[in-house]
């Protein structure tokens, strides 16, 4: 085994003449202490790379008793933390632009990570082997594992998926390392590793968040570009009922990330908030007004002009609104409008004036869920909702027709819930639906036949629902149209309405 680089880097000197010999220190601890000091001194990159590779070879070849006999867990924990910092992506200024994916600094970080990951792999293999040795066993290995688990997990989570600072080798090492770490902890999955095997058992999530806490503050979270990804990748593994005990640790960073000016960070933060909403009991969310804080943070995002963000926020709000309304009922608060009313009012205002197809599709896809959520109370918004429906039925939005399909579904929900108010709106709705049927039939564009069929089916169902709530008025009004129409496809739609009982 060639360890010349490591030997030259260490200062393993004996006592000089006349000096008292130092206290007996296990050789492995002496090596680890000096390597940690070497990396803390800020030496050049090339010597460190050689030392890391030599250290990996040393750990792989060394006897378990030599490595861990008398070794302080704190010493090994500090070395793992130092190596983790050495392999981390390059630091950046708080408001600096993101480094490009092919940046040389990120390429170098990926190489360092692959080498450090190999050291960690050899270390975990040795720890597993030491568990079965009589002179070491779990009493020696257990405290060491507890000390290194958190930093090793953060290293693996930093490099386990494709990022600008990873390459194929670093990702492979990180994936293997994560699997071995889960096995060493006696768990069957990453989720079990983080949250514990059962509700009463404490997992390693608290230790991981304790290490991330100092990097997830307002002044530091952007300095390490990997921090937000480690947090957002880890959080979904902790679900109900475990997540509620960590609410105070995960809610502030989620709000912090969602409040950034970059769209990608906003989306990342909102997804974290959505996971919290789905996996924390409503009582805990409403305590200390947390749910209201989350609601206002999400509501402010509705003024954005970015379709992916609006989509993420609306889906998240749909799961938060029932929690807020339940809390209002329990507190017997009399309010002229509910949070759902406030959101829908703003959404309809934006929909009415929106001309960008991407946003129109997002709004139209989400609108049926809001109508369903309000039920009969949708009558408070009928005037504006009618204008939106008429405007969206009129405009073709491309081959997939997502906006018109969504608005047809919203119209069906509206008719079902607010049917007593539909007869007076029958003339304008009937005209809009018939015009849309004709436009779809005569469309010579790129719209696929299955999409055309879905549009015609949706319009036909709306006509049937209107006929039911108007006591057959639609059949009467369509008699003349049906008898004079010569287009078979349009006649088929009208026939379904006429024959429906």
CSV table of C-alpha atoms in Angstrom, one decimal:
chain,number,residue,atom,x,y,z
A,1,UNK,CA,0.0,0.0,0.0
A,2,UNK,CA,1.5,3.3,-1.1
A,3,UNK,CA,0.9,6.0,1.6
A,4,UNK,CA,3.8,8.4,0.9
A,5,UNK,CA,1.6,11.4,0.5
A,6,UNK,CA,-0.1,10.7,3.8
A,7,UNK,CA,3.1,10.0,5.6
A,8,UNK,CA,4.7,13.2,4.4
A,9,UNK,CA,1.6,15.2,5.5
A,10,UNK,CA,1.6,13.9,9.0
A,11,UNK,CA,4.0,14.9,11.8
A,12,UNK,CA,4.3,11.8,13.8
A,13,UNK,CA,7.4,12.7,15.8
A,14,UNK,CA,8.6,11.2,19.0
A,15,UNK,CA,9.8,13.2,22.1
A,16,UNK,CA,13.0,15.1,21.8
A,17,UNK,CA,15.9,14.6,24.1
A,18,UNK,CA,15.1,15.8,27.6
A,19,UNK,CA,11.3,16.0,26.9
A,20,UNK,CA,8.7,14.0,28.7
A,21,UNK,CA,6.9,11.6,26.4
A,22,UNK,CA,3.3,12.7,25.6
A,23,UNK,CA,0.4,10.8,27.0
A,24,UNK,CA,-0.3,7.6,25.2
A,25,UNK,CA,-2.6,8.3,22.2
A,26,UNK,CA,-3.9,5.5,20.1
A,27,UNK,CA,-2.1,5.6,16.7
A,28,UNK,CA,-5.3,5.9,14.7
A,29,UNK,CA,-6.5,8.8,16.8
A,30,UNK,CA,-3.1,10.5,16.3
A,31,UNK,CA,-3.4,10.1,12.6
A,32,UNK,CA,-7.0,11.4,12.5
A,33,UNK,CA,-6.2,14.4,14.7
A,34,UNK,CA,-3.3,15.4,12.5
A,35,UNK,CA,-5.3,14.9,9.2
A,36,UNK,CA,-8.1,17.1,10.7
A,37,UNK,CA,-5.5,19.8,11.6
A,38,UNK,CA,-4.0,19.5,8.1
A,39,UNK,CA,-7.3,20.3,6.5
A,40,UNK,CA,-8.1,23.1,8.9
A,41,UNK,CA,-4.8,24.8,8.0
A,42,UNK,CA,-6.0,25.6,4.5
A,43,UNK,CA,-3.3,23.9,2.6
A,44,UNK,CA,-3.4,23.7,-1.3
A,45,UNK,CA,-5.9,21.5,-3.1
A,46,UNK,CA,-3.6,19.0,-4.7
A,47,UNK,CA,-1.8,17.8,-1.5
A,48,UNK,CA,-5.2,17.4,0.2
A,49,UNK,CA,-6.6,15.3,-2.7
A,50,UNK,CA,-3.6,12.9,-2.3
A,51,UNK,CA,-4.1,12.7,1.5
A,52,UNK,CA,-7.8,11.9,1.1
A,53,UNK,CA,-7.0,9.0,-1.3
A,54,UNK,CA,-4.3,7.7,0.9
A,55,UNK,CA,-6.6,8.0,3.9
A,56,UNK,CA,-9.1,5.8,2.1
A,57,UNK,CA,-6.5,3.2,1.4
A,58,UNK,CA,-5.4,3.3,5.0
A,59,UNK,CA,-8.9,2.8,6.4
A,60,UNK,CA,-9.6,0.0,3.9
A,61,UNK,CA,-6.4,-1.9,4.8
A,62,UNK,CA,-6.3,-1.2,8.6
A,63,UNK,CA,-7.4,-3.6,11.3
A,64,UNK,CA,-10.6,-2.7,13.1
A,65,UNK,CA,-8.9,-2.9,16.5
A,66,UNK,CA,-6.2,-0.5,15.3
A,67,UNK,CA,-8.8,1.9,13.9
A,68,UNK,CA,-11.3,2.0,16.7
A,69,UNK,CA,-9.5,0.6,19.8
A,70,UNK,CA,-9.5,3.5,22.2
A,71,UNK,CA,-10.6,6.0,19.6
A,72,UNK,CA,-12.6,8.9,20.8
A,73,UNK,CA,-15.9,9.3,18.9
A,74,UNK,CA,-15.4,13.0,19.0
A,75,UNK,CA,-12.1,12.8,17.1
A,76,UNK,CA,-13.6,10.8,14.3
A,77,UNK,CA,-16.7,13.0,14.2
A,78,UNK,CA,-14.6,16.1,13.8
A,79,UNK,CA,-12.6,14.4,11.0
A,80,UNK,CA,-15.8,13.4,9.1
A,81,UNK,CA,-17.1,17.0,9.5
A,82,UNK,CA,-13.9,18.4,8.1
A,83,UNK,CA,-13.9,16.1,5.2
A,84,UNK,CA,-17.5,16.9,4.6
A,85,UNK,CA,-16.6,20.6,4.4
A,86,UNK,CA,-13.7,19.8,2.0
A,87,UNK,CA,-16.1,18.0,-0.4
A,88,UNK,CA,-18.8,20.7,-0.2
A,89,UNK,CA,-19.7,22.8,-3.3
A,90,UNK,CA,-17.9,26.2,-3.5
A,91,UNK,CA,-19.3,28.9,-1.3
A,92,UNK,CA,-21.0,31.8,-2.9
A,93,UNK,CA,-22.2,35.3,-2.0
A,94,UNK,CA,-25.7,35.6,-0.5
A,95,UNK,CA,-27.1,37.3,-3.7
A,96,UNK,CA,-24.6,36.0,-6.2
A,97,UNK,CA,-25.9,34.5,-9.4
A,98,UNK,CA,-26.0,30.7,-9.6
A,99,UNK,CA,-22.8,29.1,-11.0
A,100,UNK,CA,-23.3,27.5,-14.4
A,101,UNK,CA,-23.6,23.7,-14.4
A,102,UNK,CA,-20.3,23.2,-16.2
A,103,UNK,CA,-18.3,25.6,-14.0
A,104,UNK,CA,-14.8,24.3,-13.2
A,105,UNK,CA,-15.3,24.9,-9.5
A,106,UNK,CA,-18.2,22.6,-9.4
A,107,UNK,CA,-16.3,20.0,-11.5
A,108,UNK,CA,-13.5,20.0,-8.9
A,109,UNK,CA,-16.0,19.7,-6.1
A,110,UNK,CA,-17.5,16.6,-7.7
A,111,UNK,CA,-14.0,15.0,-7.8
A,112,UNK,CA,-13.4,15.8,-4.2
A,113,UNK,CA,-16.7,14.4,-3.2
A,114,UNK,CA,-16.1,11.1,-5.0
A,115,UNK,CA,-12.8,10.7,-3.1
A,116,UNK,CA,-14.3,11.7,0.3
A,117,UNK,CA,-17.3,9.4,-0.3
A,118,UNK,CA,-14.9,6.5,-0.8
A,119,UNK,CA,-13.3,7.2,2.6
A,120,UNK,CA,-16.7,7.3,4.2
A,121,UNK,CA,-17.6,4.0,2.5
A,122,UNK,CA,-14.5,2.2,3.8
A,123,UNK,CA,-15.2,3.7,7.3
A,124,UNK,CA,-18.8,2.4,7.4
A,125,UNK,CA,-17.6,-1.1,6.2
A,126,UNK,CA,-15.1,-1.2,9.0
A,127,UNK,CA,-17.7,-0.1,11.6
A,128,UNK,CA,-20.0,-2.9,10.4
A,129,UNK,CA,-17.2,-5.4,10.7
A,130,UNK,CA,-16.2,-4.1,14.2
A,131,UNK,CA,-19.7,-4.8,15.5
A,132,UNK,CA,-19.0,-8.5,15.4
A,133,UNK,CA,-15.6,-8.4,17.0
A,134,UNK,CA,-15.5,-9.4,20.7
A,135,UNK,CA,-13.0,-6.7,21.7
A,136,UNK,CA,-15.0,-3.9,20.1
A,137,UNK,CA,-18.7,-4.7,19.4
A,138,UNK,CA,-21.7,-2.4,19.7
A,139,UNK,CA,-20.5,-0.6,22.9
A,140,UNK,CA,-17.5,0.8,21.0
A,141,UNK,CA,-19.1,1.1,17.5
A,142,UNK,CA,-22.5,2.6,18.7
A,143,UNK,CA,-21.1,6.0,20.0
A,144,UNK,CA,-18.9,6.3,16.9
A,145,UNK,CA,-21.9,5.8,14.6
A,146,UNK,CA,-24.0,8.3,16.6
A,147,UNK,CA,-21.3,10.9,16.1
A,148,UNK,CA,-20.7,10.4,12.3
A,149,UNK,CA,-24.2,9.6,11.1
A,150,UNK,CA,-25.4,13.2,10.7
A,151,UNK,CA,-22.4,14.5,8.7
A,152,UNK,CA,-22.2,11.4,6.5
A,153,UNK,CA,-25.9,11.6,5.8
A,154,UNK,CA,-25.7,15.3,4.8
A,155,UNK,CA,-22.7,14.4,2.5
A,156,UNK,CA,-24.7,11.7,0.8
A,157,UNK,CA,-27.9,13.8,0.5
A,158,UNK,CA,-25.7,16.6,-1.1
A,159,UNK,CA,-24.5,14.3,-3.9
A,160,UNK,CA,-27.1,11.6,-4.2
A,161,UNK,CA,-29.0,13.2,-7.1
A,162,UNK,CA,-27.8,15.1,-10.2
A,163,UNK,CA,-26.7,18.6,-9.3
A,164,UNK,CA,-24.3,21.1,-10.9
A,165,UNK,CA,-21.6,19.9,-8.3
A,166,UNK,CA,-22.0,16.2,-8.9
A,167,UNK,CA,-20.8,13.8,-11.6
A,168,UNK,CA,-21.6,10.1,-12.3
A,169,UNK,CA,-18.9,8.9,-9.9
A,170,UNK,CA,-19.8,11.1,-7.0
A,171,UNK,CA,-23.5,10.2,-7.4
A,172,UNK,CA,-22.8,6.5,-7.4
A,173,UNK,CA,-20.6,6.8,-4.3
A,174,UNK,CA,-23.3,8.9,-2.5
A,175,UNK,CA,-26.0,6.4,-3.4
A,176,UNK,CA,-23.9,3.4,-2.2
A,177,UNK,CA,-23.0,5.4,1.0
A,178,UNK,CA,-26.6,6.2,1.8
A,179,UNK,CA,-27.7,2.6,1.4
A,180,UNK,CA,-24.8,1.4,3.7
A,181,UNK,CA,-25.6,4.1,6.2
A,182,UNK,CA,-29.3,3.0,6.4
A,183,UNK,CA,-28.1,-0.6,6.8
A,184,UNK,CA,-25.6,0.3,9.5
A,185,UNK,CA,-28.4,2.0,11.5
A,186,UNK,CA,-30.5,-1.2,11.3
A,187,UNK,CA,-33.2,0.4,9.1
A,188,UNK,CA,-34.9,-0.6,6.0
A,189,UNK,CA,-35.2,2.7,4.2
A,190,UNK,CA,-34.1,6.3,4.3
A,191,UNK,CA,-37.5,7.3,5.7
A,192,UNK,CA,-37.1,4.8,8.5
A,193,UNK,CA,-33.6,6.0,9.1
A,194,UNK,CA,-34.7,9.6,9.6
A,195,UNK,CA,-38.0,9.2,11.4
A,196,UNK,CA,-37.5,6.0,13.4
A,197,UNK,CA,-39.1,2.5,13.0
A,198,UNK,CA,-42.2,3.4,14.9
A,199,UNK,CA,-44.0,6.4,16.3
A,200,UNK,CA,-42.3,6.1,19.7
A,201,UNK,CA,-38.8,5.8,18.4
A,202,UNK,CA,-36.7,8.9,17.6
A,203,UNK,CA,-34.9,8.8,14.3
A,204,UNK,CA,-31.9,10.8,13.0
A,205,UNK,CA,-33.9,13.7,11.6
A,206,UNK,CA,-33.3,15.8,14.7
A,207,UNK,CA,-29.6,15.3,14.4
A,208,UNK,CA,-29.6,16.2,10.7
A,209,UNK,CA,-31.7,19.3,11.3
A,210,UNK,CA,-29.4,20.3,14.1
A,211,UNK,CA,-26.4,20.3,11.7
A,212,UNK,CA,-28.5,22.1,9.0
A,213,UNK,CA,-29.8,24.7,11.4
A,214,UNK,CA,-26.8,26.9,11.3
A,215,UNK,CA,-26.9,27.0,7.5
A,216,UNK,CA,-30.6,27.6,7.2
A,217,UNK,CA,-30.7,31.1,8.6
A,218,UNK,CA,-31.6,34.3,6.7
A,219,UNK,CA,-27.9,35.3,6.4
A,220,UNK,CA,-26.4,31.9,5.5
A,221,UNK,CA,-28.8,29.7,3.5
A,222,UNK,CA,-27.6,30.9,0.1
A,223,UNK,CA,-23.9,30.6,0.9
A,224,UNK,CA,-23.9,26.9,0.4
A,225,UNK,CA,-25.9,26.1,-2.8
A,226,UNK,CA,-26.5,22.5,-1.6
A,227,UNK,CA,-28.2,23.4,1.7
A,228,UNK,CA,-31.7,24.1,0.3
A,229,UNK,CA,-31.6,20.9,-1.8
A,230,UNK,CA,-30.5,18.7,1.2
A,231,UNK,CA,-33.3,20.2,3.3
A,232,UNK,CA,-36.0,19.8,0.5
A,233,UNK,CA,-34.8,16.3,-0.4
A,234,UNK,CA,-34.8,15.2,3.3
A,235,UNK,CA,-38.1,16.7,4.4
A,236,UNK,CA,-40.5,14.5,2.3
A,237,UNK,CA,-39.1,11.4,3.9
A,238,UNK,CA,-40.5,12.4,7.3
A,239,UNK,CA,-44.3,12.1,7.2
A,240,UNK,CA,-47.3,11.9,9.6
A,241,UNK,CA,-47.3,11.4,12.5
A,242,UNK,CA,-43.5,12.0,13.0
A,243,UNK,CA,-43.3,15.4,11.4
A,244,UNK,CA,-45.4,17.3,14.0
A,245,UNK,CA,-42.6,16.9,16.6
A,246,UNK,CA,-40.2,18.7,14.3
A,247,UNK,CA,-42.6,21.5,13.2
A,248,UNK,CA,-40.6,24.3,14.8
A,249,UNK,CA,-37.5,23.2,13.0
A,250,UNK,CA,-38.9,22.7,9.5
A,251,UNK,CA,-41.5,25.5,9.2
A,252,UNK,CA,-39.2,28.6,9.4
A,253,UNK,CA,-36.7,27.4,6.7
A,254,UNK,CA,-39.6,26.5,4.4
A,255,UNK,CA,-41.0,29.9,4.8
A,256,UNK,CA,-37.6,31.5,4.3
A,257,UNK,CA,-36.9,29.6,1.1
A,258,UNK,CA,-40.4,30.4,-0.3
A,259,UNK,CA,-39.9,34.1,0.4
A,260,UNK,CA,-36.9,34.4,-2.0
A,261,UNK,CA,-37.0,36.5,-5.1
A,262,UNK,CA,-36.0,33.6,-7.4
A,263,UNK,CA,-38.8,31.6,-8.8
A,264,UNK,CA,-37.0,28.2,-8.4
A,265,UNK,CA,-36.5,28.9,-4.7
A,266,UNK,CA,-40.1,30.0,-4.2
A,267,UNK,CA,-41.4,26.8,-5.8
A,268,UNK,CA,-39.0,24.7,-3.6
A,269,UNK,CA,-40.2,26.5,-0.5
A,270,UNK,CA,-43.9,26.1,-1.3
A,271,UNK,CA,-43.4,22.4,-2.0
A,272,UNK,CA,-41.9,22.1,1.5
A,273,UNK,CA,-44.8,24.0,3.0
A,274,UNK,CA,-47.2,21.7,1.2
A,275,UNK,CA,-45.6,18.7,2.6
A,276,UNK,CA,-45.9,20.2,6.1
A,277,UNK,CA,-49.5,21.0,5.6
A,278,UNK,CA,-50.3,17.4,4.5
A,279,UNK,CA,-48.3,15.8,7.3
A,280,UNK,CA,-48.9,17.9,10.4
A,281,UNK,CA,-52.2,17.8,12.3
A,282,UNK,CA,-54.4,20.8,11.8
A,283,UNK,CA,-54.4,21.6,15.5
A,284,UNK,CA,-50.6,22.0,15.5
A,285,UNK,CA,-50.7,24.1,12.4
A,286,UNK,CA,-53.3,26.5,13.8
A,287,UNK,CA,-51.5,26.8,17.1
A,288,UNK,CA,-49.6,30.2,17.5
A,289,UNK,CA,-51.3,31.3,14.3
A,290,UNK,CA,-48.9,29.3,12.1
A,291,UNK,CA,-51.6,28.4,9.5
A,292,UNK,CA,-52.4,32.1,9.0
A,293,UNK,CA,-48.7,32.9,8.5
A,294,UNK,CA,-48.4,30.2,5.9
A,295,UNK,CA,-51.6,31.4,4.2
A,296,UNK,CA,-50.4,35.0,3.9
A,297,UNK,CA,-47.1,33.8,2.5
A,298,UNK,CA,-48.8,31.7,-0.2
A,299,UNK,CA,-51.4,34.4,-0.9
A,300,UNK,CA,-48.7,36.9,-1.8
A,301,UNK,CA,-47.4,34.5,-4.4
A,302,UNK,CA,-50.7,34.7,-6.3
A,303,UNK,CA,-49.5,38.0,-7.7
A,304,UNK,CA,-46.7,36.3,-9.5
A,305,UNK,CA,-46.8,36.0,-13.3
A,306,UNK,CA,-45.0,32.6,-13.5
A,307,UNK,CA,-47.2,29.7,-14.3
A,308,UNK,CA,-45.2,26.9,-12.5
A,309,UNK,CA,-45.2,28.9,-9.3
A,310,UNK,CA,-48.9,29.7,-9.5
A,311,UNK,CA,-49.7,26.0,-10.1
A,312,UNK,CA,-47.7,25.0,-7.1
A,313,UNK,CA,-49.2,27.7,-4.8
A,314,UNK,CA,-52.8,27.0,-5.8
A,315,UNK,CA,-52.5,23.2,-5.2
A,316,UNK,CA,-50.9,24.0,-1.8
A,317,UNK,CA,-53.7,26.5,-0.9
A,318,UNK,CA,-56.4,23.9,-1.7
A,319,UNK,CA,-55.1,21.7,1.1
A,320,UNK,CA,-54.5,24.6,3.5
A,321,UNK,CA,-57.9,26.3,3.2
A,322,UNK,CA,-60.0,23.5,4.9
A,323,UNK,CA,-57.6,23.8,7.9
A,324,UNK,CA,-58.1,27.6,8.1
A,325,UNK,CA,-61.9,27.4,7.8
A,326,UNK,CA,-62.2,24.7,10.4
A,327,UNK,CA,-60.2,26.8,12.8
A,328,UNK,CA,-62.6,29.8,12.1
A,329,UNK,CA,-65.6,27.6,12.9
A,330,UNK,CA,-64.1,26.4,16.1
A,331,UNK,CA,-63.3,29.9,17.2
A,332,UNK,CA,-66.7,31.1,16.1
A,333,UNK,CA,-65.2,34.0,14.1
A,334,UNK,CA,-67.8,35.8,12.0
A,335,UNK,CA,-66.2,36.9,8.8
A,336,UNK,CA,-67.8,38.3,5.6
A,337,UNK,CA,-65.6,36.1,3.5
A,338,UNK,CA,-63.6,32.9,4.0
A,339,UNK,CA,-60.0,32.4,2.9
A,340,UNK,CA,-61.3,30.4,0.0
A,341,UNK,CA,-63.5,33.3,-1.1
A,342,UNK,CA,-60.5,35.6,-0.9
A,343,UNK,CA,-58.3,33.3,-3.0
A,344,UNK,CA,-61.0,32.6,-5.6
A,345,UNK,CA,-61.8,36.3,-5.9
A,346,UNK,CA,-58.2,37.1,-6.7
A,347,UNK,CA,-57.9,34.2,-9.0
A,348,UNK,CA,-61.0,35.2,-11.0
A,349,UNK,CA,-59.7,38.8,-11.2
A,350,UNK,CA,-56.4,37.5,-12.7
A,351,UNK,CA,-58.2,35.1,-15.0
A,352,UNK,CA,-60.4,37.7,-16.5
A,353,UNK,CA,-57.5,39.8,-17.7
A,354,UNK,CA,-55.0,37.1,-18.4
A,355,UNK,CA,-53.8,36.6,-21.9
A,356,UNK,CA,-50.8,34.3,-21.4
A,357,UNK,CA,-51.8,30.8,-22.4
A,358,UNK,CA,-49.6,29.1,-19.8
A,359,UNK,CA,-51.3,31.0,-16.9
A,360,UNK,CA,-54.7,30.5,-18.4
A,361,UNK,CA,-54.2,26.8,-18.4
A,362,UNK,CA,-53.0,26.7,-14.8
A,363,UNK,CA,-56.0,28.8,-13.6
A,364,UNK,CA,-58.5,26.7,-15.6
A,365,UNK,CA,-57.1,23.4,-14.3
A,366,UNK,CA,-57.4,24.5,-10.7
A,367,UNK,CA,-60.7,26.4,-10.9
A,368,UNK,CA,-63.0,23.3,-10.6
A,369,UNK,CA,-61.4,22.4,-7.3
A,370,UNK,CA,-62.2,25.8,-5.9
A,371,UNK,CA,-65.8,25.6,-7.2
A,372,UNK,CA,-66.1,22.2,-5.6
A,373,UNK,CA,-64.6,23.5,-2.4
A,374,UNK,CA,-67.1,26.4,-2.0
A,375,UNK,CA,-70.2,24.4,-3.0
A,376,UNK,CA,-73.4,26.4,-2.9
A,377,UNK,CA,-71.4,29.4,-1.7
A,378,UNK,CA,-70.1,29.8,-5.3
A,379,UNK,CA,-73.2,31.9,-5.9
A,380,UNK,CA,-71.3,34.8,-4.3
A,381,UNK,CA,-68.9,34.8,-7.3
A,382,UNK,CA,-71.3,33.9,-10.1
A,383,UNK,CA,-71.2,37.3,-11.9
A,384,UNK,CA,-67.4,37.3,-12.3
A,385,UNK,CA,-67.2,33.5,-12.8
A,386,UNK,CA,-69.7,33.7,-15.7
A,387,UNK,CA,-67.5,36.3,-17.5
A,388,UNK,CA,-64.5,34.1,-17.0
A,389,UNK,CA,-66.2,31.0,-18.3
A,390,UNK,CA,-67.6,32.8,-21.4
A,391,UNK,CA,-64.2,34.3,-22.2
A,392,UNK,CA,-62.3,31.0,-21.8
A,393,UNK,CA,-64.8,29.0,-23.9
A,394,UNK,CA,-64.3,31.4,-26.7
A,395,UNK,CA,-60.5,31.1,-27.0
A,396,UNK,CA,-58.6,28.1,-28.4
A,397,UNK,CA,-55.5,27.4,-26.4
A,398,UNK,CA,-53.5,25.0,-28.5
A,399,UNK,CA,-53.5,21.3,-29.4
A,400,UNK,CA,-54.3,20.0,-25.9
A,401,UNK,CA,-57.0,22.6,-25.2
A,402,UNK,CA,-56.2,22.4,-21.4
A,403,UNK,CA,-57.9,25.7,-20.6
A,404,UNK,CA,-61.2,25.0,-22.3
A,405,UNK,CA,-61.3,21.5,-20.9
A,406,UNK,CA,-60.7,22.9,-17.4
A,407,UNK,CA,-63.3,25.6,-17.8
A,408,UNK,CA,-65.9,23.1,-19.0
A,409,UNK,CA,-65.3,21.0,-15.9
A,410,UNK,CA,-65.6,24.2,-13.8
A,411,UNK,CA,-68.9,25.0,-15.5
A,412,UNK,CA,-70.3,21.6,-14.8
A,413,UNK,CA,-69.4,21.9,-11.1
A,414,UNK,CA,-71.0,25.4,-11.0
A,415,UNK,CA,-74.2,24.1,-12.6
A,416,UNK,CA,-74.4,21.2,-10.1
A,417,UNK,CA,-73.9,23.4,-7.0
A,418,UNK,CA,-75.6,26.6,-8.1
A,419,UNK,CA,-78.4,25.2,-10.2
A,420,UNK,CA,-81.2,27.5,-8.9
A,421,UNK,CA,-79.3,30.4,-10.4
A,422,UNK,CA,-78.7,28.9,-13.8
A,423,UNK,CA,-82.0,29.4,-15.6
A,424,UNK,CA,-81.6,33.2,-15.7
A,425,UNK,CA,-78.1,32.6,-17.3
A,426,UNK,CA,-79.3,30.1,-19.8
A,427,UNK,CA,-79.3,32.3,-22.9
A,428,UNK,CA,-75.7,33.4,-22.6
A,429,UNK,CA,-74.4,30.0,-21.6
A,430,UNK,CA,-76.3,28.2,-24.3
A,431,UNK,CA,-75.0,30.5,-27.0
A,432,UNK,CA,-71.4,30.2,-25.8
A,433,UNK,CA,-71.6,26.4,-25.7
A,434,UNK,CA,-73.1,26.1,-29.1
A,435,UNK,CA,-70.5,28.5,-30.6
A,436,UNK,CA,-67.7,26.4,-29.0
A,437,UNK,CA,-69.2,23.2,-30.4
A,438,UNK,CA,-69.3,24.7,-33.8
A,439,UNK,CA,-65.7,26.1,-33.6
A,440,UNK,CA,-64.4,22.7,-32.5
A,441,UNK,CA,-66.2,20.9,-35.3
A,442,UNK,CA,-64.9,23.3,-37.9
A,443,UNK,CA,-61.4,23.6,-36.5
A,444,UNK,CA,-58.8,22.7,-39.2
A,445,UNK,CA,-55.8,23.2,-36.9
A,446,UNK,CA,-53.6,20.7,-35.1
A,447,UNK,CA,-56.0,19.7,-32.4
A,448,UNK,CA,-56.0,15.9,-32.1
A,449,UNK,CA,-59.3,14.1,-32.6
A,450,UNK,CA,-59.4,12.7,-29.0
A,451,UNK,CA,-59.1,16.3,-27.7
A,452,UNK,CA,-61.9,17.4,-30.0
A,453,UNK,CA,-64.1,14.5,-28.8
A,454,UNK,CA,-63.4,15.5,-25.1
A,455,UNK,CA,-64.4,19.1,-25.8
A,456,UNK,CA,-67.6,18.1,-27.5
A,457,UNK,CA,-68.4,15.6,-24.7
A,458,UNK,CA,-67.8,18.2,-22.0
A,459,UNK,CA,-70.0,20.8,-23.8
A,460,UNK,CA,-72.7,18.2,-24.3
A,461,UNK,CA,-72.7,17.3,-20.6
A,462,UNK,CA,-73.0,21.0,-19.7
A,463,UNK,CA,-76.0,21.3,-22.0
A,464,UNK,CA,-77.6,18.3,-20.3
A,465,UNK,CA,-77.1,19.7,-16.9
A,466,UNK,CA,-78.5,23.1,-18.0
A,467,UNK,CA,-81.5,21.3,-19.4
A,468,UNK,CA,-82.2,19.5,-16.1
A,469,UNK,CA,-81.9,22.6,-13.9
A,470,UNK,CA,-84.1,24.6,-16.3
A,471,UNK,CA,-86.9,22.0,-16.5
A,472,UNK,CA,-86.3,21.1,-20.2
A,473,UNK,CA,-85.9,24.6,-21.6
A,474,UNK,CA,-82.7,23.7,-23.4
A,475,UNK,CA,-84.5,20.9,-25.3
A,476,UNK,CA,-87.1,23.4,-26.4
A,477,UNK,CA,-84.6,26.0,-27.5
A,478,UNK,CA,-82.5,23.4,-29.4
A,479,UNK,CA,-85.4,21.9,-31.4
A,480,UNK,CA,-85.0,24.4,-34.3
A,481,UNK,CA,-81.2,24.1,-34.3
A,482,UNK,CA,-81.3,20.3,-34.4
A,483,UNK,CA,-83.8,20.2,-37.3
A,484,UNK,CA,-81.8,22.7,-39.4
A,485,UNK,CA,-78.3,21.5,-38.7
A,486,UNK,CA,-76.7,19.4,-41.4
A,487,UNK,CA,-73.4,18.6,-39.7
A,488,UNK,CA,-73.5,15.1,-38.3
A,489,UNK,CA,-71.0,15.7,-35.5
A,490,UNK,CA,-72.9,18.7,-34.2
A,491,UNK,CA,-76.3,16.9,-34.6
A,492,UNK,CA,-74.9,14.0,-32.5
A,493,UNK,CA,-74.2,16.4,-29.6
A,494,UNK,CA,-77.7,17.9,-29.9
A,495,UNK,CA,-79.3,14.5,-30.2
A,496,UNK,CA,-77.7,13.4,-26.9
A,497,UNK,CA,-79.3,16.4,-25.2
A,498,UNK,CA,-82.7,15.9,-26.8
A,499,UNK,CA,-82.8,12.2,-25.8
A,500,UNK,CA,-81.6,12.6,-22.3
A,501,UNK,CA,-84.3,12.1,-19.7
